[in-house]
XYZ file of C-alpha atoms in Angstrom:
271
model
C -88.326 -128.944 -37.276
C -91.537 -130.714 -35.580
C -93.239 -126.901 -36.207
C -91.889 -126.326 -39.071
C -93.707 -129.593 -40.385
C -96.641 -128.530 -38.917
C -96.602 -124.993 -40.169
C -95.985 -126.893 -43.318
C -98.999 -129.218 -42.629
C -101.209 -126.631 -41.956
C -100.616 -124.749 -45.320
C -101.448 -127.820 -47.341
C -104.301 -128.212 -45.871
C -105.557 -124.371 -46.477
C -104.553 -124.795 -50.321
C -106.320 -128.550 -50.184
C -109.626 -127.598 -48.863
C -112.630 -127.303 -51.482
C -113.687 -124.490 -49.566
C -112.538 -121.266 -48.507
C -115.209 -120.025 -46.638
C -114.465 -123.327 -44.223
C -110.736 -123.385 -44.459
C -111.206 -119.570 -43.612
C -110.630 -120.604 -39.599
C -107.463 -122.440 -39.770
C -106.002 -119.380 -42.419
C -106.403 -116.816 -39.365
C -104.878 -119.520 -36.725
C -101.950 -120.327 -39.755
C -101.101 -116.382 -39.838
C -100.987 -115.113 -36.521
C -98.789 -118.160 -35.792
C -96.613 -117.137 -38.471
C -96.904 -113.539 -36.894
C -96.365 -114.478 -34.065
C -93.403 -116.543 -35.176
C -92.170 -113.914 -36.705
C -92.353 -111.530 -34.050
C -90.588 -113.984 -31.346
C -87.341 -114.236 -34.781
C -86.765 -110.507 -34.781
C -86.850 -110.427 -30.654
C -83.847 -113.269 -31.312
C -82.297 -111.740 -33.402
C -82.228 -108.377 -32.436
C -83.243 -108.725 -28.876
C -85.776 -105.858 -29.607
C -88.722 -106.477 -26.738
C -92.130 -107.196 -26.453
C -94.728 -106.243 -24.563
C -96.633 -109.992 -24.019
C -97.753 -112.954 -26.288
C -100.983 -111.221 -26.837
C -100.195 -108.380 -27.642
C -97.738 -109.682 -29.911
C -100.408 -111.499 -31.617
C -102.286 -109.001 -32.067
C -100.091 -106.983 -33.827
C -99.034 -109.512 -36.028
C -103.023 -110.835 -36.872
C -103.407 -106.256 -37.488
C -100.587 -106.894 -40.083
C -102.455 -109.743 -41.844
C -105.332 -108.072 -41.965
C -105.585 -106.541 -45.484
C -104.121 -110.038 -47.057
C -107.523 -112.143 -44.967
C -110.559 -109.806 -45.991
C -108.022 -110.098 -50.117
C -108.291 -114.372 -48.818
C -112.114 -113.871 -47.810
C -113.231 -112.735 -50.633
C -111.269 -114.723 -53.354
C -112.503 -118.134 -51.722
C -116.492 -116.463 -51.668
C -115.048 -115.909 -55.343
C -114.134 -119.120 -55.955
C -116.844 -121.219 -54.430
C -118.753 -119.331 -56.579
C -117.282 -121.043 -59.742
C -116.982 -124.708 -58.327
C -121.247 -123.624 -57.883
C -121.104 -122.952 -61.528
C -119.005 -124.957 -62.753
C -121.192 -128.058 -60.923
C -123.911 -126.284 -62.346
C -122.473 -127.352 -65.114
C -121.272 -130.835 -64.783
C -125.653 -131.628 -64.031
C -127.165 -129.589 -65.879
C -127.665 -129.179 -70.104
C -127.192 -125.578 -70.008
C -129.708 -124.866 -73.280
C -133.290 -126.545 -71.266
C -131.806 -125.692 -68.043
C -132.808 -129.740 -67.991
C -130.649 -132.433 -66.333
C -127.941 -134.166 -68.186
C -128.189 -137.476 -69.479
C -126.155 -138.415 -66.406
C -127.680 -136.731 -64.256
C -131.275 -138.030 -65.446
C -129.818 -141.587 -65.320
C -128.906 -141.282 -61.467
C -131.643 -139.567 -60.559
C -134.676 -141.592 -62.111
C -132.699 -144.605 -60.710
C -132.814 -143.487 -57.362
C -136.723 -141.965 -58.219
C -137.234 -145.340 -59.305
C -135.824 -147.387 -55.952
C -137.727 -145.005 -54.162
C -141.390 -146.227 -55.638
C -141.873 -148.526 -58.216
C -144.659 -146.638 -59.615
C -144.179 -144.373 -62.191
C -144.390 -143.768 -66.325
C -141.157 -143.333 -68.312
C -141.431 -140.783 -71.563
C -138.710 -140.923 -73.931
C -139.436 -137.640 -76.300
C -137.534 -136.990 -79.791
C -138.468 -134.046 -81.451
C -139.681 -135.452 -85.232
C -137.367 -133.987 -87.982
C -135.608 -131.750 -86.159
C -132.641 -132.522 -88.303
C -134.174 -130.630 -91.025
C -134.530 -127.340 -89.201
C -131.242 -127.170 -88.304
C -130.607 -127.551 -92.138
C -132.563 -125.017 -93.121
C -132.385 -122.560 -90.666
C -129.512 -123.004 -88.894
C -128.089 -123.769 -85.550
C -129.086 -120.769 -84.078
C -133.450 -121.265 -85.302
C -132.736 -124.823 -84.056
C -131.255 -123.930 -80.213
C -134.596 -121.804 -79.845
C -136.025 -124.887 -80.812
C -134.630 -127.074 -78.469
C -134.742 -123.938 -75.983
C -139.034 -123.940 -76.523
C -138.947 -127.954 -76.041
C -137.329 -127.477 -72.854
C -139.647 -124.473 -71.485
C -142.477 -127.640 -72.970
C -141.091 -129.956 -69.959
C -140.282 -127.827 -67.559
C -143.920 -126.591 -67.338
C -145.490 -130.216 -67.044
C -143.455 -131.471 -64.056
C -143.810 -131.644 -61.429
C -141.116 -131.335 -57.742
C -140.961 -135.206 -58.308
C -140.378 -136.172 -61.216
C -137.327 -136.199 -63.194
C -136.462 -134.477 -66.567
C -133.542 -135.377 -68.527
C -131.998 -134.069 -72.446
C -130.446 -137.182 -73.394
C -127.873 -135.750 -76.116
C -129.119 -133.777 -79.597
C -132.633 -133.800 -79.748
C -134.265 -136.648 -77.650
C -135.546 -136.386 -74.078
C -136.795 -138.197 -71.216
C -138.688 -137.808 -68.208
C -139.749 -140.099 -65.058
C -143.376 -139.512 -63.890
C -142.876 -140.760 -60.366
C -145.787 -141.867 -58.787
C -148.035 -141.895 -61.770
C -150.562 -144.523 -63.272
C -150.529 -145.585 -66.787
C -153.698 -143.253 -67.781
C -152.567 -140.422 -65.951
C -149.243 -140.146 -68.067
C -150.760 -140.051 -71.185
C -153.282 -136.837 -70.420
C -149.429 -135.700 -69.786
C -147.538 -136.794 -72.659
C -150.873 -135.217 -74.569
C -150.332 -132.283 -73.535
C -146.478 -131.818 -74.208
C -146.461 -133.495 -77.576
C -149.145 -131.149 -78.515
C -146.866 -128.609 -80.939
C -144.826 -126.605 -79.907
C -143.935 -122.850 -81.530
C -140.711 -121.578 -81.412
C -139.028 -118.625 -82.506
C -137.618 -118.253 -86.210
C -135.318 -115.230 -85.533
C -137.988 -113.260 -87.942
C -140.519 -110.841 -85.838
C -143.365 -111.766 -88.413
C -143.161 -115.883 -88.212
C -143.180 -118.392 -85.804
C -141.964 -122.348 -86.788
C -143.528 -124.818 -84.726
C -142.260 -128.403 -84.442
C -143.805 -132.145 -83.541
C -143.000 -134.951 -80.945
C -142.844 -138.271 -80.786
C -143.303 -139.727 -77.760
C -142.742 -144.052 -76.131
C -144.449 -144.273 -73.138
C -143.773 -147.518 -70.384
C -144.935 -148.047 -67.056
C -142.552 -148.761 -64.570
C -143.902 -151.921 -63.180
C -142.614 -153.550 -66.410
C -139.567 -153.864 -64.819
C -137.291 -151.655 -61.606
C -134.346 -151.875 -64.530
C -133.817 -148.410 -65.886
C -132.233 -149.682 -68.816
C -134.625 -152.126 -69.716
C -137.194 -149.662 -69.435
C -135.099 -146.893 -71.754
C -135.194 -149.569 -74.026
C -138.626 -150.149 -73.324
C -139.574 -147.190 -74.711
C -137.122 -146.464 -76.937
C -139.226 -149.123 -79.207
C -142.590 -147.546 -78.403
C -140.428 -144.307 -79.923
C -140.249 -146.065 -83.008
C -142.851 -147.132 -83.057
C -144.577 -143.825 -83.580
C -141.531 -142.315 -85.641
C -142.734 -145.164 -87.474
C -146.466 -144.596 -87.944
C -145.972 -141.249 -89.093
C -144.497 -139.127 -86.210
C -146.816 -136.946 -83.282
C -147.366 -139.912 -82.023
C -147.819 -141.625 -79.038
C -146.521 -145.650 -78.560
C -147.218 -147.359 -75.224
C -144.699 -150.300 -74.725
C -147.431 -153.209 -72.727
C -147.014 -156.786 -72.697
C -143.885 -157.298 -74.205
C -145.600 -155.033 -77.546
C -145.600 -151.483 -78.334
C -148.920 -149.774 -80.184
C -149.602 -146.294 -81.303
C -152.240 -145.129 -78.758
C -152.693 -141.701 -79.343
C -152.355 -138.928 -82.487
C -150.490 -136.205 -80.719
C -151.801 -133.355 -83.106
C -154.948 -133.592 -82.654
C -154.766 -133.400 -78.396
C -156.605 -131.521 -76.654
C -155.085 -129.076 -74.444
C -154.830 -130.126 -70.718
C -154.668 -127.173 -68.392
C -151.958 -126.461 -65.559
C -154.016 -127.367 -63.120
C -155.694 -130.530 -63.765
C -152.132 -131.867 -64.336
C -151.256 -130.655 -60.747
C -154.432 -132.715 -59.893
C -153.136 -136.218 -61.621
C -149.885 -135.657 -59.288
C -152.420 -135.309 -55.992
C-alpha cells in the first residue's frame, strides 16, 4: 500500500510540474520503478526468472525509452507555449511595449530604486478619426508606428508601456526635467504611418504631459499629475508638451516645432 501511495504521489508531482524539463528526472525514476515492478510482478505470477536487478531495471528503461523521448519533446513544446503565454500576459502584442499592469509594476520598482526620474504620459491626437476614416487596420499601423518611436527613445533603464487605446506612458529613469524635455521633443515629432496605399502615408501628432518623480514617490499620484498636464496640452491645441510643477501645469513646448534630436544625443542624456 505504501509503495502504491509513493508511486501515485510521484506521478502527481510530474503532472503538476510547471516545467517538464525540471520534472524529467522524476519521470525517468518513476518509469524505471514502474518497469521494475512490472518485471517483479511477472516473476511472481509466472515464475519467470530474472538475470538480476540491474538487468531488470535496464530492460525496463529500454522498453520505456520511446515514451521518454516523446515526453521530453512534448515538455519542450509545453515550455515554449508557457513562455508565449507569459509574454502575452506582460506585453502589448501590437507595440511590444509593456501592458498597463506590467508598466505599473516596473515603474513602481524603478521609483523605489531611485526617486530621480520623469514620467511622460502620451496620447495620440485625433486617433479616433483615423480609425473612423481609414479603418482599424490602419489604426493598428498608427499604434505600431507610435510604439516604434517610443522603443527608439527608450534606454534599457527606462520603462515604457501602452496604457490602453492610444495612450502610452514612459518613465525616464534617472533623468532631470531638462533632459526629459529634450527626449519628449523627439518623441513628440509628427509620426508617419502606412495608409495602406503605396503612394501615400498618413501622419499623427502626440500630446504629452510631463511630471518629475520628485514631486511625489507615489506612482498613482504622478499619473494624475501627468494626466492633468496632458489635458492642458490637448486643451492648448494638441501636439503640445505640458509640465506639471508646483501644483499646476503649463504648456512649455509646441511639439510640431521641435527640431530633431539625434539618437546619439539621447545616449548622452542618459549617460
